[in-house]
Amino acid sequence: MKIRRHKHTKRVLKYYHSNFKFDTKFFNVLIDGTFANEALNCKINIAEQLPNFFDVKENKCKLWTTKCAIHETEILGKPTRGAMLILKQYQLAECQHKRQYVSSEKCFKDLINKSVDKKYIVATQSESLKEIVRNTPGVPLMLISHNAINLEKPSESSDKLVNQQTEGKLAVKDELDVIKKMKQKLLENKPQVKRLHKKKKAKGPNPLSCKKSKKKQNFKPINKKNSPKNN
Ligand SMILES: [Zn+2]
């Protein structure tokens, strides 16, 4: 079971790496209260298990949350106190909701849509947040099922975008082929145009040489005029 899960994880990560330039050497995992809570229920130590899950060293897996997600666990009180304590150990991803806290669903949605430098894996048990992640191409979804951490297979939205990009690339290739053929046709006519230019250039130096000869001709008569006066 473990080996099969490990192979599945590798396959999913490879997909995100080749299609969405996802880093497979360093992981940023964005965790909400529902995931932390479920991990606690299943006695899963997220910070310990995730590096093993990705098969990397501890410092190559960074755990993130937001103030909004922590605030949510604080509002719910006792039932999510454990989850709150877990989330507070994680790095805070800067969201735009400064003290005007929103639900972790909305907060994470904004974060994954606007984050350019960091590509997050979203870890959640919330059905509505899962749907948001599934509808955002290129964002891996992490969840806990059968008492274990799992990476969901790429969503339909991710697949759709990848297919569109592949079709787009093929269309560009077709267009390039057409342009190439057109260029070849144009080049067939080009040598004639070049010859015409060369002929024009060849005519160029003649007027200059004519001018020089005129100057010489002008000097000679002056000398001739001067010489009779002296005489
Ligand atoms: Zn927020």
CSV table of N, CA, C and O in Angstrom, one decimal, residues 4-123:
chain,number,residue,atom,x,y,z
A,4,ARG,N,2.7,1.7,-3.3
A,4,ARG,CA,1.8,2.1,-4.3
A,4,ARG,C,1.5,3.6,-4.2
A,4,ARG,O,1.4,4.4,-5.1
A,5,ARG,N,1.3,4.1,-2.9
A,5,ARG,CA,1.0,5.5,-2.6
A,5,ARG,C,2.2,6.3,-3.0
A,5,ARG,O,2.0,7.4,-3.6
A,6,HIS,N,3.4,5.8,-2.7
A,6,HIS,CA,4.6,6.6,-3.0
A,6,HIS,C,4.8,6.8,-4.6
A,6,HIS,O,5.1,7.8,-5.0
A,7,LYS,N,4.5,5.7,-5.3
A,7,LYS,CA,4.6,5.8,-6.8
A,7,LYS,C,3.5,6.8,-7.3
A,7,LYS,O,3.8,7.5,-8.2
A,8,HIS,N,2.3,6.7,-6.7
A,8,HIS,CA,1.3,7.7,-7.1
A,8,HIS,C,1.7,9.1,-6.9
A,8,HIS,O,1.6,9.9,-7.8
A,9,THR,N,2.3,9.4,-5.7
A,9,THR,CA,2.8,10.7,-5.4
A,9,THR,C,3.8,11.2,-6.4
A,9,THR,O,3.7,12.3,-6.9
A,10,LYS,N,4.7,10.3,-6.7
A,10,LYS,CA,5.8,10.7,-7.6
A,10,LYS,C,5.2,11.0,-9.0
A,10,LYS,O,5.6,12.0,-9.7
A,11,ARG,N,4.2,10.2,-9.4
A,11,ARG,CA,3.6,10.4,-10.7
A,11,ARG,C,2.9,11.8,-10.8
A,11,ARG,O,3.0,12.5,-11.7
A,12,VAL,N,2.1,12.1,-9.7
A,12,VAL,CA,1.4,13.3,-9.6
A,12,VAL,C,2.3,14.5,-9.6
A,12,VAL,O,2.1,15.5,-10.4
A,13,LEU,N,3.4,14.4,-8.9
A,13,LEU,CA,4.4,15.5,-8.8
A,13,LEU,C,5.1,15.7,-10.1
A,13,LEU,O,5.3,16.9,-10.5
A,14,LYS,N,5.4,14.6,-10.8
A,14,LYS,CA,6.0,14.7,-12.1
A,14,LYS,C,5.1,15.5,-13.1
A,14,LYS,O,5.5,16.3,-13.9
A,15,TYR,N,3.8,15.2,-13.0
A,15,TYR,CA,2.8,15.8,-13.9
A,15,TYR,C,2.8,17.3,-13.6
A,15,TYR,O,2.8,18.1,-14.6
A,16,TYR,N,2.8,17.8,-12.4
A,16,TYR,CA,2.8,19.2,-12.1
A,16,TYR,C,4.1,19.8,-12.4
A,16,TYR,O,4.1,21.0,-12.8
A,17,HIS,N,5.2,19.1,-12.3
A,17,HIS,CA,6.5,19.6,-12.7
A,17,HIS,C,6.6,19.9,-14.2
A,17,HIS,O,7.0,20.9,-14.6
A,18,SER,N,6.2,18.9,-15.0
A,18,SER,CA,6.4,19.0,-16.4
A,18,SER,C,5.3,20.0,-17.1
A,18,SER,O,5.6,20.6,-18.0
A,19,ASN,N,4.1,20.0,-16.5
A,19,ASN,CA,3.1,20.9,-17.1
A,19,ASN,C,2.9,22.3,-16.5
A,19,ASN,O,2.5,23.2,-17.1
A,20,PHE,N,3.3,22.4,-15.2
A,20,PHE,CA,3.2,23.7,-14.5
A,20,PHE,C,4.4,24.2,-13.8
A,20,PHE,O,4.4,25.0,-13.0
A,21,LYS,N,5.6,23.7,-14.3
A,21,LYS,CA,6.9,24.1,-13.7
A,21,LYS,C,6.9,24.0,-12.2
A,21,LYS,O,7.5,24.9,-11.5
A,22,PHE,N,6.3,23.0,-11.7
A,22,PHE,CA,6.3,22.8,-10.2
A,22,PHE,C,7.6,22.3,-9.7
A,22,PHE,O,8.2,21.4,-10.3
A,23,ASP,N,8.1,22.9,-8.6
A,23,ASP,CA,9.4,22.5,-8.0
A,23,ASP,C,9.2,21.2,-7.3
A,23,ASP,O,8.3,21.1,-6.5
A,24,THR,N,10.0,20.2,-7.7
A,24,THR,CA,9.9,18.9,-7.0
A,24,THR,C,11.0,18.6,-6.0
A,24,THR,O,11.2,17.5,-5.5
A,25,LYS,N,11.8,19.7,-5.7
A,25,LYS,CA,12.9,19.6,-4.8
A,25,LYS,C,12.6,20.4,-3.5
A,25,LYS,O,13.2,20.2,-2.5
A,26,PHE,N,11.6,21.4,-3.7
A,26,PHE,CA,11.3,22.2,-2.5
A,26,PHE,C,9.7,22.4,-2.5
A,26,PHE,O,9.2,22.8,-3.5
A,27,PHE,N,9.1,22.1,-1.4
A,27,PHE,CA,7.7,22.1,-1.3
A,27,PHE,C,7.1,23.1,-0.4
A,27,PHE,O,7.6,23.3,0.8
A,28,ASN,N,6.1,23.9,-0.8
A,28,ASN,CA,5.4,24.8,0.0
A,28,ASN,C,4.0,24.3,0.2
A,28,ASN,O,3.2,24.3,-0.8
A,29,VAL,N,3.7,23.9,1.4
A,29,VAL,CA,2.3,23.4,1.7
A,29,VAL,C,1.5,24.4,2.5
A,29,VAL,O,1.9,24.8,3.6
A,30,LEU,N,0.4,24.7,1.9
A,30,LEU,CA,-0.5,25.7,2.6
A,30,LEU,C,-1.6,24.9,3.3
A,30,LEU,O,-2.4,24.2,2.7
A,31,ILE,N,-1.7,25.1,4.6
A,31,ILE,CA,-2.5,24.2,5.5
A,31,ILE,C,-3.6,25.0,6.2
A,31,ILE,O,-3.4,26.0,6.8
A,32,ASP,N,-4.8,24.4,6.2
A,32,ASP,CA,-5.9,25.1,6.9
A,32,ASP,C,-6.3,24.3,8.1
A,32,ASP,O,-5.8,23.2,8.4
A,33,GLY,N,-7.2,24.9,8.9
A,33,GLY,CA,-7.6,24.3,10.2
A,33,GLY,C,-8.2,22.9,10.0
A,33,GLY,O,-8.0,22.0,10.9
A,34,THR,N,-9.0,22.7,8.9
A,34,THR,CA,-9.6,21.3,8.8
A,34,THR,C,-8.6,20.2,8.6
A,34,THR,O,-8.8,19.1,9.1
A,35,PHE,N,-7.5,20.5,7.9
A,35,PHE,CA,-6.5,19.5,7.7
A,35,PHE,C,-5.7,19.3,9.0
A,35,PHE,O,-5.5,18.1,9.3
A,36,ALA,N,-5.4,20.4,9.7
A,36,ALA,CA,-4.7,20.2,10.9
A,36,ALA,C,-5.5,19.4,11.9
A,36,ALA,O,-5.0,18.6,12.7
A,37,ASN,N,-6.8,19.7,11.9
A,37,ASN,CA,-7.7,19.0,12.8
A,37,ASN,C,-7.8,17.5,12.5
A,37,ASN,O,-7.7,16.7,13.4
A,38,GLU,N,-7.9,17.2,11.2
A,38,GLU,CA,-8.0,15.8,10.8
A,38,GLU,C,-6.7,15.0,11.1
A,38,GLU,O,-6.7,13.9,11.5
A,39,ALA,N,-5.6,15.7,10.9
A,39,ALA,CA,-4.3,15.2,11.2
A,39,ALA,C,-4.2,14.8,12.7
A,39,ALA,O,-3.7,13.7,13.1
A,40,LEU,N,-4.7,15.7,13.5
A,40,LEU,CA,-4.7,15.5,15.0
A,40,LEU,C,-5.6,14.3,15.3
A,40,LEU,O,-5.2,13.4,16.1
A,41,ASN,N,-6.7,14.2,14.7
A,41,ASN,CA,-7.6,13.0,14.9
A,41,ASN,C,-7.0,11.7,14.5
A,41,ASN,O,-7.2,10.7,15.1
A,42,CYS,N,-6.2,11.8,13.4
A,42,CYS,CA,-5.6,10.5,12.9
A,42,CYS,C,-4.2,10.3,13.5
A,42,CYS,O,-3.4,9.4,13.0
A,43,LYS,N,-3.8,11.2,14.4
A,43,LYS,CA,-2.5,11.1,15.1
A,43,LYS,C,-1.4,11.2,14.0
A,43,LYS,O,-0.4,10.4,14.1
A,44,ILE,N,-1.5,12.1,13.1
A,44,ILE,CA,-0.5,12.3,12.1
A,44,ILE,C,0.3,13.6,12.5
A,44,ILE,O,-0.4,14.6,12.6
A,45,ASN,N,1.6,13.5,12.6
A,45,ASN,CA,2.4,14.7,12.8
A,45,ASN,C,2.8,15.2,11.5
A,45,ASN,O,3.7,14.7,10.8
A,46,ILE,N,2.1,16.3,11.0
A,46,ILE,CA,2.3,16.8,9.7
A,46,ILE,C,3.8,17.2,9.4
A,46,ILE,O,4.3,16.8,8.4
A,47,ALA,N,4.4,18.0,10.3
A,47,ALA,CA,5.7,18.4,10.2
A,47,ALA,C,6.7,17.3,10.0
A,47,ALA,O,7.7,17.4,9.3
A,48,GLU,N,6.4,16.2,10.7
A,48,GLU,CA,7.3,15.0,10.6
A,48,GLU,C,7.1,14.2,9.4
A,48,GLU,O,8.0,13.7,8.8
A,49,GLN,N,5.8,14.0,9.1
A,49,GLN,CA,5.5,13.1,8.0
A,49,GLN,C,5.6,13.7,6.6
A,49,GLN,O,5.9,12.9,5.6
A,50,LEU,N,5.4,15.0,6.4
A,50,LEU,CA,5.5,15.5,5.1
A,50,LEU,C,6.8,15.4,4.3
A,50,LEU,O,6.8,15.0,3.2
A,51,PRO,N,8.0,15.7,5.0
A,51,PRO,CA,9.2,15.4,4.3
A,51,PRO,C,9.4,14.0,3.8
A,51,PRO,O,9.8,13.8,2.7
A,52,ASN,N,8.9,13.0,4.6
A,52,ASN,CA,9.0,11.6,4.2
A,52,ASN,C,8.1,11.4,3.0
A,52,ASN,O,8.4,10.7,2.1
A,53,PHE,N,6.9,12.0,3.1
A,53,PHE,CA,5.9,11.9,2.0
A,53,PHE,C,6.5,12.3,0.7
A,53,PHE,O,6.3,11.7,-0.3
A,54,PHE,N,7.2,13.4,0.7
A,54,PHE,CA,7.8,14.0,-0.5
A,54,PHE,C,9.2,13.4,-0.8
A,54,PHE,O,9.8,13.7,-1.8
A,55,ASP,N,9.7,12.6,0.2
A,55,ASP,CA,11.0,12.0,0.0
A,55,ASP,C,12.1,13.1,-0.1
A,55,ASP,O,13.0,13.1,-1.0
A,56,VAL,N,12.0,14.1,0.8
A,56,VAL,CA,13.0,15.2,0.8
A,56,VAL,C,13.4,15.4,2.3
A,56,VAL,O,12.8,14.9,3.2
A,57,LYS,N,14.5,16.2,2.5
A,57,LYS,CA,14.9,16.5,3.8
A,57,LYS,C,14.0,17.5,4.4
A,57,LYS,O,13.2,18.2,3.7
A,58,GLU,N,14.0,17.6,5.8
A,58,GLU,CA,13.0,18.4,6.5
A,58,GLU,C,13.0,19.9,6.0
A,58,GLU,O,12.0,20.5,5.9
A,59,ASN,N,14.2,20.4,5.8
A,59,ASN,CA,14.3,21.8,5.4
A,59,ASN,C,13.9,22.1,3.9
A,59,ASN,O,13.9,23.2,3.4
A,60,LYS,N,13.5,21.1,3.2
A,60,LYS,CA,13.0,21.2,1.8
A,60,LYS,C,11.5,21.2,1.8
A,60,LYS,O,10.9,21.1,0.7
A,61,CYS,N,10.8,21.3,2.9
A,61,CYS,CA,9.4,21.2,2.9
A,61,CYS,C,8.9,22.3,3.9
A,61,CYS,O,9.1,22.1,5.1
A,62,LYS,N,8.3,23.4,3.4
A,62,LYS,CA,7.9,24.5,4.3
A,62,LYS,C,6.4,24.4,4.4
A,62,LYS,O,5.7,24.3,3.5
A,63,LEU,N,6.0,24.6,5.7
A,63,LEU,CA,4.6,24.6,6.0
A,63,LEU,C,4.0,26.0,6.2
A,63,LEU,O,4.6,26.7,7.0
A,64,TRP,N,3.0,26.3,5.5
A,64,TRP,CA,2.4,27.6,5.6
A,64,TRP,C,0.9,27.6,6.0
A,64,TRP,O,0.2,26.7,5.8
A,65,THR,N,0.5,28.7,6.6
A,65,THR,CA,-0.9,29.0,6.8
A,65,THR,C,-1.1,30.5,6.8
A,65,THR,O,-0.2,31.2,6.4
A,66,THR,N,-2.3,30.9,7.1
A,66,THR,CA,-2.6,32.4,7.0
A,66,THR,C,-3.2,32.8,8.3
A,66,THR,O,-3.8,32.0,9.1
A,67,LYS,N,-3.2,34.1,8.6
A,67,LYS,CA,-3.9,34.7,9.8
A,67,LYS,C,-5.4,34.4,9.7
A,67,LYS,O,-6.0,34.2,10.8
A,68,CYS,N,-5.9,34.4,8.5
A,68,CYS,CA,-7.4,34.2,8.4
A,68,CYS,C,-7.7,32.7,8.8
A,68,CYS,O,-8.7,32.5,9.5
A,69,ALA,N,-6.8,31.8,8.4
A,69,ALA,CA,-7.1,30.4,8.7
A,69,ALA,C,-6.9,30.2,10.3
A,69,ALA,O,-7.7,29.4,10.9
A,70,ILE,N,-5.9,30.8,10.9
A,70,ILE,CA,-5.8,30.7,12.3
A,70,ILE,C,-7.0,31.4,13.0
A,70,ILE,O,-7.5,30.8,14.0
A,71,HIS,N,-7.4,32.5,12.5
A,71,HIS,CA,-8.6,33.2,13.1
A,71,HIS,C,-9.8,32.3,13.1
A,71,HIS,O,-10.6,32.3,14.1
A,72,GLU,N,-10.0,31.6,12.0
A,72,GLU,CA,-11.1,30.7,11.9
A,72,GLU,C,-11.2,29.7,13.0
A,72,GLU,O,-12.2,29.4,13.6
A,73,THR,N,-10.0,29.1,13.3
A,73,THR,CA,-9.9,28.1,14.4
A,73,THR,C,-10.1,28.7,15.7
A,73,THR,O,-10.6,28.1,16.6
A,74,GLU,N,-9.7,30.0,15.8
A,74,GLU,CA,-9.9,30.7,17.1
A,74,GLU,C,-11.4,30.9,17.4
A,74,GLU,O,-11.9,30.8,18.5
A,75,ILE,N,-12.1,31.3,16.3
A,75,ILE,CA,-13.6,31.6,16.5
A,75,ILE,C,-14.3,30.3,16.9
A,75,ILE,O,-15.2,30.4,17.8
A,76,LEU,N,-13.9,29.2,16.3
A,76,LEU,CA,-14.7,27.9,16.6
A,76,LEU,C,-14.4,27.4,18.0
A,76,LEU,O,-15.1,26.6,18.5
A,77,GLY,N,-13.4,28.0,18.7
A,77,GLY,CA,-13.1,27.7,20.1
A,77,GLY,C,-12.6,26.3,20.4
A,77,GLY,O,-11.8,25.8,19.6
A,78,LYS,N,-13.1,25.7,21.4
A,78,LYS,CA,-12.6,24.4,22.0
A,78,LYS,C,-12.4,23.3,20.9
A,78,LYS,O,-11.3,22.7,20.9
A,79,PRO,N,-13.4,23.1,20.1
A,79,PRO,CA,-13.2,21.9,19.2
A,79,PRO,C,-12.0,22.0,18.2
A,79,PRO,O,-11.5,21.0,17.8
A,80,THR,N,-11.6,23.3,18.0
A,80,THR,CA,-10.5,23.4,17.0
A,80,THR,C,-9.2,24.0,17.7
A,80,THR,O,-8.3,24.5,17.0
A,81,ARG,N,-9.2,23.9,19.0
A,81,ARG,CA,-8.1,24.5,19.8
A,81,ARG,C,-6.7,23.8,19.4
A,81,ARG,O,-5.7,24.4,19.2
A,82,GLY,N,-6.8,22.5,19.3
A,82,GLY,CA,-5.6,21.7,18.9
A,82,GLY,C,-5.1,22.1,17.5
A,82,GLY,O,-3.9,22.3,17.3
A,83,ALA,N,-6.1,22.3,16.6
A,83,ALA,CA,-5.7,22.7,15.2
A,83,ALA,C,-5.1,24.0,15.2
A,83,ALA,O,-4.1,24.3,14.5
A,84,MET,N,-5.7,24.9,16.0
A,84,MET,CA,-5.1,26.3,16.1
A,84,MET,C,-3.7,26.3,16.6
A,84,MET,O,-2.8,27.0,16.0
A,85,LEU,N,-3.4,25.5,17.6
A,85,LEU,CA,-2.0,25.4,18.1
A,85,LEU,C,-1.0,24.8,17.1
A,85,LEU,O,0.1,25.3,17.0
A,86,ILE,N,-1.5,23.9,16.3
A,86,ILE,CA,-0.7,23.4,15.2
A,86,ILE,C,-0.4,24.5,14.1
A,86,ILE,O,0.8,24.7,13.8
A,87,LEU,N,-1.5,25.1,13.7
A,87,LEU,CA,-1.3,26.2,12.7
A,87,LEU,C,-0.4,27.3,13.1
A,87,LEU,O,0.4,27.8,12.3
A,88,LYS,N,-0.4,27.6,14.4
A,88,LYS,CA,0.4,28.7,14.9
A,88,LYS,C,1.9,28.4,14.8
A,88,LYS,O,2.8,29.3,15.0
A,89,GLN,N,2.3,27.1,14.6
A,89,GLN,CA,3.7,26.7,14.5
A,89,GLN,C,4.2,27.0,13.1
A,89,GLN,O,5.4,27.0,12.8
A,90,TYR,N,3.3,27.2,12.1
A,90,TYR,CA,3.7,27.3,10.7
A,90,TYR,C,4.0,28.8,10.3
A,90,TYR,O,3.7,29.7,11.0
A,91,GLN,N,4.7,28.9,9.2
A,91,GLN,CA,5.1,30.1,8.6
A,91,GLN,C,3.8,30.9,8.1
A,91,GLN,O,2.9,30.2,7.6
A,92,LEU,N,3.7,32.2,8.3
A,92,LEU,CA,2.5,32.9,7.9
A,92,LEU,C,2.7,33.4,6.4
A,92,LEU,O,3.6,34.2,6.1
A,93,ALA,N,1.8,32.9,5.6
A,93,ALA,CA,1.8,33.5,4.2
A,93,ALA,C,1.0,34.8,4.2
A,93,ALA,O,0.0,34.8,4.9
A,94,GLU,N,1.6,35.8,3.6
A,94,GLU,CA,1.0,37.1,3.7
A,94,GLU,C,-0.3,37.2,2.8
A,94,GLU,O,-0.1,37.2,1.6
A,95,CYS,N,-1.4,37.3,3.4
A,95,CYS,CA,-2.6,37.4,2.6
A,95,CYS,C,-3.0,38.9,2.6
A,95,CYS,O,-2.5,39.7,3.4
A,96,GLN,N,-4.0,39.3,1.8
A,96,GLN,CA,-4.3,40.7,1.7
A,96,GLN,C,-5.5,41.1,2.6
A,96,GLN,O,-6.0,42.2,2.5
A,97,HIS,N,-5.9,40.2,3.5
A,97,HIS,CA,-7.0,40.6,4.4
A,97,HIS,C,-6.7,41.1,5.7
A,97,HIS,O,-7.4,40.9,6.7
A,98,LYS,N,-5.7,41.9,5.8
A,98,LYS,CA,-5.1,42.5,7.0
A,98,LYS,C,-6.2,42.8,8.1
A,98,LYS,O,-6.9,43.8,7.9
A,99,ARG,N,-6.3,42.0,9.0
A,99,ARG,CA,-7.3,42.1,10.2
A,99,ARG,C,-8.8,42.1,9.8
A,99,ARG,O,-9.6,42.1,10.6
A,100,GLN,N,-9.0,42.1,8.5
A,100,GLN,CA,-10.4,41.9,8.1
A,100,GLN,C,-10.6,40.5,7.6
A,100,GLN,O,-10.7,40.2,6.4
A,101,TYR,N,-10.5,39.6,8.6
A,101,TYR,CA,-10.4,38.2,8.3
A,101,TYR,C,-11.5,37.6,7.5
A,101,TYR,O,-12.7,38.0,7.7
A,102,VAL,N,-11.2,36.7,6.6
A,102,VAL,CA,-12.2,36.0,5.8
A,102,VAL,C,-12.1,34.5,6.1
A,102,VAL,O,-11.2,34.1,6.8
A,103,SER,N,-13.0,33.7,5.5
A,103,SER,CA,-12.9,32.3,5.7
A,103,SER,C,-11.6,31.8,5.0
A,103,SER,O,-11.1,32.4,4.1
A,104,SER,N,-11.1,30.6,5.5
A,104,SER,CA,-9.9,30.1,4.9
A,104,SER,C,-10.1,29.7,3.4
A,104,SER,O,-9.2,29.8,2.6
A,105,GLU,N,-11.3,29.4,3.1
A,105,GLU,CA,-11.6,29.1,1.7
A,105,GLU,C,-11.3,30.3,0.8
A,105,GLU,O,-10.6,30.2,-0.2
A,106,LYS,N,-11.9,31.5,1.2
A,106,LYS,CA,-11.7,32.7,0.4
A,106,LYS,C,-10.2,33.1,0.5
A,106,LYS,O,-9.7,33.5,-0.6
A,107,CYS,N,-9.7,33.1,1.7
A,107,CYS,CA,-8.3,33.5,1.8
A,107,CYS,C,-7.3,32.7,1.0
A,107,CYS,O,-6.5,33.3,0.2
A,108,PHE,N,-7.5,31.4,1.0
A,108,PHE,CA,-6.6,30.5,0.2
A,108,PHE,C,-6.8,30.7,-1.3
A,108,PHE,O,-5.9,30.6,-2.1
A,109,LYS,N,-8.1,30.9,-1.6
A,109,LYS,CA,-8.4,31.1,-3.1
A,109,LYS,C,-7.7,32.3,-3.6
A,109,LYS,O,-7.0,32.3,-4.7
A,110,ASP,N,-7.7,33.4,-2.8
A,110,ASP,CA,-7.1,34.6,-3.2
A,110,ASP,C,-5.5,34.4,-3.3
A,110,ASP,O,-4.9,34.9,-4.2
A,111,LEU,N,-5.0,33.7,-2.4
A,111,LEU,CA,-3.6,33.4,-2.3
A,111,LEU,C,-3.1,32.6,-3.4
A,111,LEU,O,-2.1,33.0,-4.0
A,112,ILE,N,-3.8,31.5,-3.8
A,112,ILE,CA,-3.2,30.7,-4.8
A,112,ILE,C,-3.4,31.3,-6.2
A,112,ILE,O,-2.7,31.0,-7.1
A,113,ASN,N,-4.4,32.2,-6.3
A,113,ASN,CA,-4.6,32.9,-7.6
A,113,ASN,C,-3.6,34.0,-7.8
A,113,ASN,O,-3.3,34.4,-8.9
A,114,LYS,N,-3.2,34.6,-6.7
A,114,LYS,CA,-2.3,35.8,-6.9
A,114,LYS,C,-0.8,35.5,-6.6
A,114,LYS,O,0.1,36.3,-7.0
A,115,SER,N,-0.5,34.3,-6.1
A,115,SER,CA,0.9,34.0,-5.8
A,115,SER,C,1.6,33.7,-7.1
A,115,SER,O,1.3,32.8,-7.8
A,116,VAL,N,2.7,34.5,-7.3
A,116,VAL,CA,3.4,34.3,-8.6
A,116,VAL,C,4.8,33.6,-8.3
A,116,VAL,O,5.1,32.6,-8.9
A,117,ASP,N,5.4,34.0,-7.2
A,117,ASP,CA,6.7,33.4,-6.9
A,117,ASP,C,6.7,32.1,-6.2
A,117,ASP,O,7.6,31.2,-6.3
A,118,LYS,N,5.6,31.8,-5.5
A,118,LYS,CA,5.4,30.5,-4.8
A,118,LYS,C,4.3,29.7,-5.3
A,118,LYS,O,3.2,30.2,-5.6
A,119,LYS,N,4.6,28.4,-5.5
A,119,LYS,CA,3.5,27.5,-6.0
A,119,LYS,C,3.2,26.6,-4.8
A,119,LYS,O,4.0,25.8,-4.3
A,120,TYR,N,2.0,26.8,-4.3
A,120,TYR,CA,1.5,26.1,-3.1
A,120,TYR,C,0.8,24.7,-3.5
A,120,TYR,O,0.2,24.6,-4.5
A,121,ILE,N,1.0,23.8,-2.5
A,121,ILE,CA,0.2,22.6,-2.5
A,121,ILE,C,-0.9,22.9,-1.4
A,121,ILE,O,-0.4,23.3,-0.3
A,122,VAL,N,-2.1,22.8,-1.7
A,122,VAL,CA,-3.1,23.2,-0.6
A,122,VAL,C,-3.6,21.9,0.1
A,122,VAL,O,-4.0,20.9,-0.5
A,123,ALA,N,-3.4,21.9,1.4
A,123,ALA,CA,-3.8,20.8,2.3
A,123,ALA,C,-5.1,21.2,3.0
A,123,ALA,O,-5.1,22.1,3.9
